[in-house]
Short mmCIF file of C-alpha atoms in Angstrom, two decimals:
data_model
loop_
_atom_site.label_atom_id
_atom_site.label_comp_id
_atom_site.label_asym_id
_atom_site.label_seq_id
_atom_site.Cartn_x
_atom_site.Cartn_y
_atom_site.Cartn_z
CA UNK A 175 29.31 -1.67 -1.71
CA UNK A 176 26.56 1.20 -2.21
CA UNK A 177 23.20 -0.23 -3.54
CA UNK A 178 22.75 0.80 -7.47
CA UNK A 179 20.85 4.06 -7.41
CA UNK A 180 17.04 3.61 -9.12
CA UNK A 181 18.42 5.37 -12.58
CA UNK A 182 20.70 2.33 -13.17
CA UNK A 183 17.94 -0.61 -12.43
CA UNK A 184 16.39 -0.87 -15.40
CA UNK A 185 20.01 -0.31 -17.91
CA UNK A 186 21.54 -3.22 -15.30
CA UNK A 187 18.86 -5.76 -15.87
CA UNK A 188 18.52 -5.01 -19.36
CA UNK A 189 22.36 -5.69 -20.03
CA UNK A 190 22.61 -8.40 -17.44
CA UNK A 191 19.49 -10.32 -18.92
CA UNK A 192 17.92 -8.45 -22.28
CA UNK A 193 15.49 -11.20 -23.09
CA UNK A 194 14.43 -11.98 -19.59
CA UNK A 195 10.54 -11.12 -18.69
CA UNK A 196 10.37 -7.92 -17.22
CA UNK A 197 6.81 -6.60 -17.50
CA UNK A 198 3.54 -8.92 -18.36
CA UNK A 199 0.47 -6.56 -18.32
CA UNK A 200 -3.09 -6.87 -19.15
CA UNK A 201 -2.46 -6.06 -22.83
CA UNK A 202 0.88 -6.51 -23.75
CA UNK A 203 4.66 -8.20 -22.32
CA UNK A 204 8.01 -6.88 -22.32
CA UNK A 205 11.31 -8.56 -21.95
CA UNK A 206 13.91 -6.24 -20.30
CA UNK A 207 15.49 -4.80 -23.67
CA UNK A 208 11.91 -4.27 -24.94
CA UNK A 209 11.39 -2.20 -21.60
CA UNK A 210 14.62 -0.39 -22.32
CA UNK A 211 13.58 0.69 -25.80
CA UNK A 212 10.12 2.12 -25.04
CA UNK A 213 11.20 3.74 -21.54
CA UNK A 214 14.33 4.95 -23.64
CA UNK A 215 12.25 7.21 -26.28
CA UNK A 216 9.35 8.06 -23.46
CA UNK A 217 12.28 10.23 -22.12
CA UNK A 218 13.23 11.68 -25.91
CA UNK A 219 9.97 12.82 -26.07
CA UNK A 220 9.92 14.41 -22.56
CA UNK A 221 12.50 16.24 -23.18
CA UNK A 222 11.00 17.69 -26.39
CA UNK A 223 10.83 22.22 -26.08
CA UNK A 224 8.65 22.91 -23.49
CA UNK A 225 8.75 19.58 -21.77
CA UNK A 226 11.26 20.83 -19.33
CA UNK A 227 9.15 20.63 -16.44
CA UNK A 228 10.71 19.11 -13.03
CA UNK A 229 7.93 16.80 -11.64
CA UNK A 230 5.56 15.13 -14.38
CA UNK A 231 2.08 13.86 -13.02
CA UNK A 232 0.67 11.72 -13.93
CA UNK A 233 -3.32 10.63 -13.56
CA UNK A 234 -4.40 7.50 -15.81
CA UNK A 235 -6.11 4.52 -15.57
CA UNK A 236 -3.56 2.91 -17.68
CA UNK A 237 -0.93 1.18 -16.14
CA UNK A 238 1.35 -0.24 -18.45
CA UNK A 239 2.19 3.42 -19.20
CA UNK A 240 2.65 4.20 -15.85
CA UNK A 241 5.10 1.19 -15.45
CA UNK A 242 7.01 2.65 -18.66
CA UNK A 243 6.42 6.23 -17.36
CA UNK A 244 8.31 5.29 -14.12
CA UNK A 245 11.32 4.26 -15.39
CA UNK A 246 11.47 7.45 -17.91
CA UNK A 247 11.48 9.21 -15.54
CA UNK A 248 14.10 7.91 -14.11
CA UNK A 249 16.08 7.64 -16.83
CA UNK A 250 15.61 11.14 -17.82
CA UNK A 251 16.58 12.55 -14.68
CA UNK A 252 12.90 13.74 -13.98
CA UNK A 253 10.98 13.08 -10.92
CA UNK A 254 7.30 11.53 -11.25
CA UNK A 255 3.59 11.96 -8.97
CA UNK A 256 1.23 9.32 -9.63
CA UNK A 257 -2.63 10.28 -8.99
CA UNK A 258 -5.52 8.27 -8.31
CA UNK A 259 -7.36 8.54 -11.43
CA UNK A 260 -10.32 9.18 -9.09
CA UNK A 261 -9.35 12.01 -7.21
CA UNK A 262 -11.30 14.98 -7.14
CA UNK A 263 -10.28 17.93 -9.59
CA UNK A 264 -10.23 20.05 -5.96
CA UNK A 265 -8.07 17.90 -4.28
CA UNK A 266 -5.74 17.63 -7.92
CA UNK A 267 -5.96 21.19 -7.61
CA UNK A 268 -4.03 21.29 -4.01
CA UNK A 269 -1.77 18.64 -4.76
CA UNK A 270 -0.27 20.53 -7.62
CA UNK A 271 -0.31 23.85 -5.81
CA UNK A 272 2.39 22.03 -3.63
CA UNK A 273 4.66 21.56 -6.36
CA UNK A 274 7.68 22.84 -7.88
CA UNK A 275 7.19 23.23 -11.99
CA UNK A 276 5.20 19.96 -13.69
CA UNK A 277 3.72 19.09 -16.49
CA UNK A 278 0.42 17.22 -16.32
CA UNK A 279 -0.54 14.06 -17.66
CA UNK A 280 -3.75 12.87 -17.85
CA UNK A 281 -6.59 10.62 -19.47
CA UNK A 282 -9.20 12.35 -21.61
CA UNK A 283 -9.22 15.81 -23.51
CA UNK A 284 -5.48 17.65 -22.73
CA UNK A 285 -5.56 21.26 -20.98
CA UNK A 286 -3.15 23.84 -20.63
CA UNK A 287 0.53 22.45 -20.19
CA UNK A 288 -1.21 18.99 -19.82
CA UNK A 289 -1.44 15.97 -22.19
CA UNK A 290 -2.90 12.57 -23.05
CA UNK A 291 -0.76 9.24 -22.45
CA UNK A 292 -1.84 8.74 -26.33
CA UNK A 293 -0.09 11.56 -27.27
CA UNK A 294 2.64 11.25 -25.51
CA UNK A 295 3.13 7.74 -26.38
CA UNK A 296 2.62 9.52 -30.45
CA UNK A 297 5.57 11.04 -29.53
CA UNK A 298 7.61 8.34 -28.27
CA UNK A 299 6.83 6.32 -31.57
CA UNK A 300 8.76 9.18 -33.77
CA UNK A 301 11.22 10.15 -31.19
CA UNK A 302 14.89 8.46 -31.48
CA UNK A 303 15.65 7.09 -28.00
CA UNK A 304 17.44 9.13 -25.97
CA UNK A 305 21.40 7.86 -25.35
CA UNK A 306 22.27 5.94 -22.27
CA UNK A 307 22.19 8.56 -19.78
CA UNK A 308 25.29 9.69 -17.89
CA UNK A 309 25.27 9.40 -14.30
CA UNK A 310 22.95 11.50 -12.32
CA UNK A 311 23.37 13.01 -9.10
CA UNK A 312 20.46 12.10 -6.54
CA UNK A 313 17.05 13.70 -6.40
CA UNK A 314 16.14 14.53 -3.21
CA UNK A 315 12.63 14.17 -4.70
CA UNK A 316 12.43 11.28 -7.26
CA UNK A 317 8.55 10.23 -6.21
CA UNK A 318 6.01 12.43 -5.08
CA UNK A 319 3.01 10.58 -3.70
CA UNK A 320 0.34 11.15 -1.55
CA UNK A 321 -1.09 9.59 1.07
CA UNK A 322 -4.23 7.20 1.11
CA UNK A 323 -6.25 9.84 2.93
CA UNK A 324 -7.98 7.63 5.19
CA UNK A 325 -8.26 10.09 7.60
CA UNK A 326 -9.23 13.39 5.66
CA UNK A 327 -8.01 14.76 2.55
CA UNK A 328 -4.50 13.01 0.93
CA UNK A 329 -0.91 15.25 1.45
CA UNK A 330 1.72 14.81 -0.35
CA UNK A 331 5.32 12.96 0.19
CA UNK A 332 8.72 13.04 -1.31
CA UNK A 333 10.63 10.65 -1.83
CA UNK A 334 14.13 10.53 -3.02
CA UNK A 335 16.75 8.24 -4.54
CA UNK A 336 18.43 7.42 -1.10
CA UNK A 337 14.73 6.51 0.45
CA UNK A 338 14.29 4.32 -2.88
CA UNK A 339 17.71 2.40 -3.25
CA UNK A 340 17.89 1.97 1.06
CA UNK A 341 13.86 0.47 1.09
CA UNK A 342 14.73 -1.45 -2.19
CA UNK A 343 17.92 -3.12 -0.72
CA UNK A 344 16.66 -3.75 2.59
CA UNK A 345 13.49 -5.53 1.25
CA UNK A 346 14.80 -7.84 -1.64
CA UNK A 347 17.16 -8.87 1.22
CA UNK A 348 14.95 -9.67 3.60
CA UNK A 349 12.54 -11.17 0.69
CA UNK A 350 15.73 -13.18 -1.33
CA UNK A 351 14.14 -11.62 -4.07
CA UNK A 352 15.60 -13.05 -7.16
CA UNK A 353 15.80 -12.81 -10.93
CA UNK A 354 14.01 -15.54 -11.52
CA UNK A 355 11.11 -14.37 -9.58
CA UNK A 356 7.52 -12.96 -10.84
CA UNK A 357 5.60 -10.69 -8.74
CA UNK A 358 1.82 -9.81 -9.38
CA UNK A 359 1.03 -6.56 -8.58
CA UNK A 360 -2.69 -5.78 -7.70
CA UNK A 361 -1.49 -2.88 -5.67
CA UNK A 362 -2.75 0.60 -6.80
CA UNK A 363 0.38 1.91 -8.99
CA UNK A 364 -0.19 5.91 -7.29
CA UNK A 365 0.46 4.67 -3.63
CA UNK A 366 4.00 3.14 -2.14
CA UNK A 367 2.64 -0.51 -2.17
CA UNK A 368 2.12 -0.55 -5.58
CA UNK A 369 4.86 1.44 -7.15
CA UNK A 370 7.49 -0.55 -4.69
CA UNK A 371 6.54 -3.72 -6.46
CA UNK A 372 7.98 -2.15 -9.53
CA UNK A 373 11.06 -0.97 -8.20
CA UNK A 374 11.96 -3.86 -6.32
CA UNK A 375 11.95 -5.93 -9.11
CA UNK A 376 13.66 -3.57 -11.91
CA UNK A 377 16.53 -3.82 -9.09
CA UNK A 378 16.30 -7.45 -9.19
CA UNK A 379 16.09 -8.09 -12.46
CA UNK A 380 12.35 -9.95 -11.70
CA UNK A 381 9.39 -9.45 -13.47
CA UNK A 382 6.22 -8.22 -13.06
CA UNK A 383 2.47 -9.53 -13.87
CA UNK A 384 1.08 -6.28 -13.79
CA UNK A 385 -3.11 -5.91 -12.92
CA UNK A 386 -4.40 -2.76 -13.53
CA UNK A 387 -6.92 -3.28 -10.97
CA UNK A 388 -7.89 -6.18 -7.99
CA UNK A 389 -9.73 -8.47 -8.84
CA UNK A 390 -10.17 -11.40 -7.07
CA UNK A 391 -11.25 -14.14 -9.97
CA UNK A 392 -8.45 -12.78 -12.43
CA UNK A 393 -5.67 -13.14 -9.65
CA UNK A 394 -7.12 -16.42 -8.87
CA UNK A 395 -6.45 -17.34 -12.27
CA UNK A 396 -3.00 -15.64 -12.64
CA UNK A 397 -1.92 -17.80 -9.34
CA UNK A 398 -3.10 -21.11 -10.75
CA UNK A 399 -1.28 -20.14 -14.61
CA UNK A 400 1.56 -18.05 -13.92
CA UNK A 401 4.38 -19.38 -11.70
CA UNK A 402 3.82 -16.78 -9.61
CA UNK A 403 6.44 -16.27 -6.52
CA UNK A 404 5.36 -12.89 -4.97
CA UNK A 405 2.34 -11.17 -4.13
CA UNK A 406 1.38 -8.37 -2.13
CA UNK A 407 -2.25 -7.86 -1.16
CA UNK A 408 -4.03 -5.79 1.61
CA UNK A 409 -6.12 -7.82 4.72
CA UNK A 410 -9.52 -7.33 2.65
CA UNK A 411 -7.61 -8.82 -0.59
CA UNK A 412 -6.95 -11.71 0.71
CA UNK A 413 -10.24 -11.92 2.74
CA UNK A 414 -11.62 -11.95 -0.86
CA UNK A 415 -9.14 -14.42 -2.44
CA UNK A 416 -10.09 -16.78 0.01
CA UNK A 417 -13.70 -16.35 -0.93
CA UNK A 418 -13.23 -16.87 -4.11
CA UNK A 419 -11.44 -19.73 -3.55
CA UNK A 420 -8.19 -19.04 -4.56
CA UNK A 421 -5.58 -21.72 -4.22
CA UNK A 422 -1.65 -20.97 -3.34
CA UNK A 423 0.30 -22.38 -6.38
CA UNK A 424 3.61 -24.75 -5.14
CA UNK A 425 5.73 -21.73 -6.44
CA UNK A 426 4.30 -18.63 -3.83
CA UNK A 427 6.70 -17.89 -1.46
CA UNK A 428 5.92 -14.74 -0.07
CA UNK A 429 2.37 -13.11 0.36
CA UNK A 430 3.02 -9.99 1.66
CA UNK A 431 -0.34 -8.73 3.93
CA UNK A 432 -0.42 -4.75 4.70
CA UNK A 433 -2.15 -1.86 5.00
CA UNK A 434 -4.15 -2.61 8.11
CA UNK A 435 -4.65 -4.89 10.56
CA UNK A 436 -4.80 -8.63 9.73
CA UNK A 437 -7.34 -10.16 12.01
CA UNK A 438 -5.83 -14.10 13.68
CA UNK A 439 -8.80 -15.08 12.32
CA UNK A 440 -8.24 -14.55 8.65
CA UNK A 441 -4.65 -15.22 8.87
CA UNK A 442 -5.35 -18.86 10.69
CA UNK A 443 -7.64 -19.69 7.45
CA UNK A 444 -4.80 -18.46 4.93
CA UNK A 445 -2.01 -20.03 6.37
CA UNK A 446 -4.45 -23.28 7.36
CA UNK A 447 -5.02 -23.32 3.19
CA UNK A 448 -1.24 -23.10 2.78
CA UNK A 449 -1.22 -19.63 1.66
CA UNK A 450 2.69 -18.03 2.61
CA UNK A 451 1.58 -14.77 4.67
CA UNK A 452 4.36 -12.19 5.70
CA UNK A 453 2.96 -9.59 7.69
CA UNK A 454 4.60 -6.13 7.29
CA UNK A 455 4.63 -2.42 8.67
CA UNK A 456 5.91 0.68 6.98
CA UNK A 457 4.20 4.04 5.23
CA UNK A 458 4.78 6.37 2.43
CA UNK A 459 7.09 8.37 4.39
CA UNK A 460 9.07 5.24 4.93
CA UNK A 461 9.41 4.49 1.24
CA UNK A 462 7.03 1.12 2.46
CA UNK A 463 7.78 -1.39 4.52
CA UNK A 464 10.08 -1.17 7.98
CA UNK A 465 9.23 -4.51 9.25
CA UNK A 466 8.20 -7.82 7.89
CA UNK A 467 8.36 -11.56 8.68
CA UNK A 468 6.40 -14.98 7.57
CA UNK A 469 3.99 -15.92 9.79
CA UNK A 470 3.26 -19.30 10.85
CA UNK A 471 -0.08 -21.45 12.43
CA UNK A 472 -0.75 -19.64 16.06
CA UNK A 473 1.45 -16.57 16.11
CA UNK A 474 0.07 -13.46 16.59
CA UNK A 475 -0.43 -11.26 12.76
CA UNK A 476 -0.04 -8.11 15.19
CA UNK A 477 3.74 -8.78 15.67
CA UNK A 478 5.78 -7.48 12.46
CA UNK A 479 8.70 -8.35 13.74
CA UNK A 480 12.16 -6.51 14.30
CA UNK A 481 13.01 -3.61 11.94
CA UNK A 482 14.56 -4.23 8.41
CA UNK A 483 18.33 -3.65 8.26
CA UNK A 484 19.07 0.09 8.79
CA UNK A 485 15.36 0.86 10.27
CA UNK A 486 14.92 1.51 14.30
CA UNK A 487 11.79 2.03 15.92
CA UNK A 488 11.45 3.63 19.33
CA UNK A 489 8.03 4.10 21.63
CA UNK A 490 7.60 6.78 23.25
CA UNK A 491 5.60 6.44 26.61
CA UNK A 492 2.40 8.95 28.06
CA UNK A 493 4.98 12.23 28.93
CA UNK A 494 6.53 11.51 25.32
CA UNK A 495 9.35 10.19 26.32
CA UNK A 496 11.17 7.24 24.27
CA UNK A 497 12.16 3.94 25.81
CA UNK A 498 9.16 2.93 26.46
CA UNK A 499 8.47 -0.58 25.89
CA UNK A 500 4.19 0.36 24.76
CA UNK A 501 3.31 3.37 23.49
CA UNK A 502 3.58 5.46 20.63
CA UNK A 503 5.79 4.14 17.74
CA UNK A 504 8.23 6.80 16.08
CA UNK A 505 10.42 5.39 13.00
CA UNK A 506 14.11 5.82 11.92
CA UNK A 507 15.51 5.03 8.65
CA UNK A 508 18.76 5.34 7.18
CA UNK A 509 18.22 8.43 4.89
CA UNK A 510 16.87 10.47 7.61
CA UNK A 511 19.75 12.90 10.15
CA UNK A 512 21.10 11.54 12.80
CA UNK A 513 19.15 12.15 15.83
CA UNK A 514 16.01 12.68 13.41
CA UNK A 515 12.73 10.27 13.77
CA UNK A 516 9.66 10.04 12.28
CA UNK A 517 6.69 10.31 14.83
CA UNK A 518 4.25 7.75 13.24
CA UNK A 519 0.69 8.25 15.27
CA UNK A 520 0.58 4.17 15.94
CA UNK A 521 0.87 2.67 19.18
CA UNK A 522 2.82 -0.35 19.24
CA UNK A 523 4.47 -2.72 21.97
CA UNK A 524 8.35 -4.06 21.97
CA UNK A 525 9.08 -7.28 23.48
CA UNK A 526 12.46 -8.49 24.78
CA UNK A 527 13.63 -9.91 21.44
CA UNK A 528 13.26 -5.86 20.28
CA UNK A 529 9.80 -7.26 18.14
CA UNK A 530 7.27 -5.02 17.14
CA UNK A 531 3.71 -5.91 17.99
CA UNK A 532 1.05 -3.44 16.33
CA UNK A 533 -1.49 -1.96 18.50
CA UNK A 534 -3.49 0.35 16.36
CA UNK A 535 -3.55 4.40 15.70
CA UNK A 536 -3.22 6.61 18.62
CA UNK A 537 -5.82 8.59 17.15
CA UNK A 538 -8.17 6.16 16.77
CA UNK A 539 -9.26 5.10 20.19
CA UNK A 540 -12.66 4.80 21.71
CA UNK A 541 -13.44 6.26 25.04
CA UNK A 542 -16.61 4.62 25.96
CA UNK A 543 -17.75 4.30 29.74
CA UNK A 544 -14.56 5.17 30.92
CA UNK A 545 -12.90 2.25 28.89
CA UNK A 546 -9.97 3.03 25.92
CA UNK A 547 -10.96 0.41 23.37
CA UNK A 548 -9.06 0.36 20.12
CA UNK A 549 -11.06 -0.52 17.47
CA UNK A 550 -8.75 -2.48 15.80
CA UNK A 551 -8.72 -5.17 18.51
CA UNK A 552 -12.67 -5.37 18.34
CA UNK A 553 -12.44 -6.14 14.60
CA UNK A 554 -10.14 -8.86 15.51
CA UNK A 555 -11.94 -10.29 17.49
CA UNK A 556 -15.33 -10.13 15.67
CA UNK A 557 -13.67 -11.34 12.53
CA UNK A 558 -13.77 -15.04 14.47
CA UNK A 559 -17.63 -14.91 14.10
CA UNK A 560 -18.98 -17.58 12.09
CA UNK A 561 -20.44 -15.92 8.93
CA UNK A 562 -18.63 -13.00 9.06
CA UNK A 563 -16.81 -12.21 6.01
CA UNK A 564 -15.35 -9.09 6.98
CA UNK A 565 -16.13 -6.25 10.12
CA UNK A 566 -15.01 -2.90 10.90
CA UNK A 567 -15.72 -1.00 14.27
CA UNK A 568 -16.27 2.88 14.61
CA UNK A 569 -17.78 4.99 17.58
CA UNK A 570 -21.30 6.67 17.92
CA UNK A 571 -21.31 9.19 20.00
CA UNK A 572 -23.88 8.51 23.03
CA UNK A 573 -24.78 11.39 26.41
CA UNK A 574 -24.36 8.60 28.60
CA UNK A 575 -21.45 6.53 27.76
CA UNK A 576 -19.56 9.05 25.60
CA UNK A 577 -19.09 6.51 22.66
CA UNK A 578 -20.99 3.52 21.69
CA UNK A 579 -19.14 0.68 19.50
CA UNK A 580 -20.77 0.50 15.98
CA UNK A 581 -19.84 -2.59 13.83
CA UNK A 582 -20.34 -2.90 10.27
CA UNK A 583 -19.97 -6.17 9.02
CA UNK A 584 -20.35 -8.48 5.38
CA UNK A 585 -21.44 -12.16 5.74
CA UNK A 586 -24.18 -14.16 5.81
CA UNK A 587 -24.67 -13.96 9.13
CA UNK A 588 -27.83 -12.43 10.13
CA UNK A 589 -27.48 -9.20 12.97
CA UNK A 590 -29.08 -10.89 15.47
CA UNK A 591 -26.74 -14.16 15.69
CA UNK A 592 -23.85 -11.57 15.57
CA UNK A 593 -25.66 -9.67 18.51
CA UNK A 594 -25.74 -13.08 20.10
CA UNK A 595 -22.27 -14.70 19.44
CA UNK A 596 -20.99 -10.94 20.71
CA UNK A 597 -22.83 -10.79 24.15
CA UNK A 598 -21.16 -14.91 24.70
CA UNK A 599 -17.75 -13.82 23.90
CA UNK A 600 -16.51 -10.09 24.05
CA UNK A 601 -16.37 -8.51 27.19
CA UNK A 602 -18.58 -5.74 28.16
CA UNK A 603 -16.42 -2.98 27.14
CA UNK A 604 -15.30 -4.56 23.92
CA UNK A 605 -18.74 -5.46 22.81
CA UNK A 606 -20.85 -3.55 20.01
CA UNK A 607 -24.07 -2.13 20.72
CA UNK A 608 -25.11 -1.06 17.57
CA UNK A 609 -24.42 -3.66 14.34
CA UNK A 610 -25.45 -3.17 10.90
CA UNK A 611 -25.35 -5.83 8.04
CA UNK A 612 -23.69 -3.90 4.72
CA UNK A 613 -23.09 -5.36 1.41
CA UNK A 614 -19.37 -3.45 1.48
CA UNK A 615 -16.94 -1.90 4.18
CA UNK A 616 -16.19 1.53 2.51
CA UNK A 617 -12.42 1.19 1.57
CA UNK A 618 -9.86 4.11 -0.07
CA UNK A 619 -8.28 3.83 -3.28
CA UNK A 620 -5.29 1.40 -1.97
CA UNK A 621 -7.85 -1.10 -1.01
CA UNK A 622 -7.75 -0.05 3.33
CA UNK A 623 -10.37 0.13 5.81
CA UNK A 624 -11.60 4.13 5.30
CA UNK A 625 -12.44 5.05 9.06
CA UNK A 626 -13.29 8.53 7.93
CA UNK A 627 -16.13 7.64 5.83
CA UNK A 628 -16.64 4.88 8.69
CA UNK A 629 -17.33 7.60 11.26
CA UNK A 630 -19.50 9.32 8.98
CA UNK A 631 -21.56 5.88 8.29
CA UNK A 632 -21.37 5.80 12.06
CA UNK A 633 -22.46 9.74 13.24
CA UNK A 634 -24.96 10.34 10.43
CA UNK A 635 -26.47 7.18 9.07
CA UNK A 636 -27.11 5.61 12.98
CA UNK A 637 -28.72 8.73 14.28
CA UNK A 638 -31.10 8.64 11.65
CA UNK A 639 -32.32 5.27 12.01
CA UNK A 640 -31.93 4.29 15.72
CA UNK A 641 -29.85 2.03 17.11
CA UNK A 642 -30.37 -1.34 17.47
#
């Protein structure tokens, strides 16, 4: 049987189970007929005279609108673009220039064809709620998202309704996601993470504690309140959890850990506190994850495990050629053309049992002396320092060596018993010689390791001030 397409999620668990929780957010809660109404006469008013626009965007800090903005759109047949509420009116600018007609919607003072979420939620109050819609034939572009930007400035993505129903399906299989469930969502709500939470459980019939932001206190509280069963957090989110103490409540199942690469040495804490970590792969492209599996006491985080149901991966070796059992990892889904694959920029290894191992970005490698060093396995590695809370590695570039390993570290280690616990247990080529001591690593939006502005901490701020 065909997986419900993502315009019938919301009218299935709101027939199915009308007084069931569906959304509990920082200010108010919404069983799944209350969700119904409201999302039900946000599309009435979108589809008011001059409202007709294709893509609505969408740039607030509020995200219990977002939530019911979601599923107007796709009720209403429309598709929807999320923004950081931080992004830079420049890079708005190009975003939009990208796109077929929209309407704008945005916090503060309304310009142009744009509007406020208060007045459009004005609007919703008189508007009489739009009949069930008939069925729809698929968007080819039902989200439009773009990507963390980690590497320069964000493009966008499209995503339609096959990507969104195929990822949905695969995932609350894998995840026995069921109606009974609550997720808390801490995940920015204008990248895939976040807005997958939603969909996920709209298909399940779950519900959703909704933060607007992370914070680690308040989901330390939510875990030891709510009867939390789901939670998906990046490597430096649950780095902080545990810091704060955080305890896993007897009802998490699943702790989904993304985004970046989760150091043994964090994940041997978590799981050694009893904390549930799956460790997952997968991009926007991919509609989020393509892998995932638990992880127990002495297995390696780097190893995702084999693909979800209807996603291969394939490596490519030096000449580009796939079969390879290390190499480059390229992605197929089951949206995409037969023959078709995504080329993905990660390196990755395949053992015998056809288990993906991650091995860092192709891009991202350090020549220095002669030696490839990926600085994801040097982060790993330094993360087992004692008082180091967190680490991330970047290159400086030297006339002798070519690159030099920087690490920037938090913890209350001092630099010199870093310096000293390196030089006793990395190899040569694997060993910093330049650490700094920072209050913060610099992170993007979604909560990841930002190796652009790393490089730039690395290039500019080092040759300023010396090594050391």
């Amino acid at each position: 049987m065909e997986p419900a397409a993502p315009c019938d999620w919301l009218l299935q668990a709101a027939q199915c189970r009308p007084r069931a929780p569906a959304l509990l957010g920082p200010t108010a809660s919404l069983d799944y007929a209350g969700m119904l109404e409201r999302t039900r006469r946000l599309a009435a008013a979108l589809r008011e005279p001059g409202s007709s626009a294709e893509v609505l965007v969408v740039q607030t800090r509020d995200s219990e609108f977002l939530v019911c903005l979601l599923h107007a759109a796709l009720l209403g047949g429309r598709a929807l673009m999320p923004l950081d509420p931080d992004l830079p009116p420049g890079w708005r600018a190009d975003l939009l220039a990208a796109l077929p007609s929209h309407r704008l919607i945005r916090d503060g003072d309304a310009a142009g064809d744009g509007m406020t979420p208060g007045e459009l939620l004005e609007a919703a109050a008189m508007a009489e709620p739009i009949d069930l819609p008939p069925a729809q034939p698929p968007l080819s572009a039902r989200l439009w998202l773009s990507t963390s930007g980690s590497g320069g400035r964000p493009k966008l993505v499209a995503l339609g309704d096959a990507a969104l129903a195929a990822s949905v399906e695969a995932v609350n299989r894998r995840l026995r996601l069921a109606p009974s469930d609550l997720w808390l969502a801490c995940l920015p709500l204008f990248h895939v993470g976040g807005l997958s939470v939603l969909l996920r459980c709209a298909a399940a019939g779950a519900a959703v504690r909704l933060h607007g932001r992370f914070d680690a206190a308040a989901v330390a509280r939510d875990l030891e309140r709510q009867p939390v069963s789901h939670l998906s957090l990046v490597p430096a989110m649950l780095a902080r959890l545990l810091e704060a103490g955080a305890q896993p409540p007897a009802s998490l199942r699943v702790v989904l850990v993304g985004g970046g690469p989760l150091s043994p040495a964090l994940a041997e804490r978590a799981l050694a506190a009893g904390w549930p970590l799956w460790v997952t792969y997968g991009m926007t492209e991919t509609a989020s994850q393509v892998a995932a599996r638990p992880l127990a006491l002495g297995e390696d985080p780097a190893c995702v495990g084999t693909p979800l149901p209807g996603f291969a991966v394939r490596l490519l070796d030096a000449a580009g050629q796939p079969g390879a059992s290390e190499g480059v990892i390229e992605l197929q889904t089951p949206w995409m053309e037969a023959g078709e694959w995504l080329h993905t920029g990660d390196r990755g290894r395949l053992d015998e049992l056809g288990r993906l191992s991650l091995l860092g970005r192709a891009d991202q490698a350090l020549l220095s002396g002669g030696e490839t060093v990926q600085p994801e396995a040097v982060e790993g590695l330094l993360a087992a320092c004692p008082g180091v809370a967190g680490v991330a590695v970047s290159g400086h570039r030297d006339p002798v060596w070519g690159e030099v390993l920087v690490a920037f570290y938090r913890g209350s280690a001092g630099p010199s018993a870093v310096e000293d616990w390196c030089r006793t247990h990395l190899a040569g080529a694997l060993r910093p010689r330049i650490i700094r001591q920072v209050s913060e690593l610099p992170q993007t939006a979604s909560g990841k390791l930002d190796r652009r502005r790393l490089r730039r901490w690395a290039e500019e701020g080092l040759s300023k001030r010396g090594g050391g």
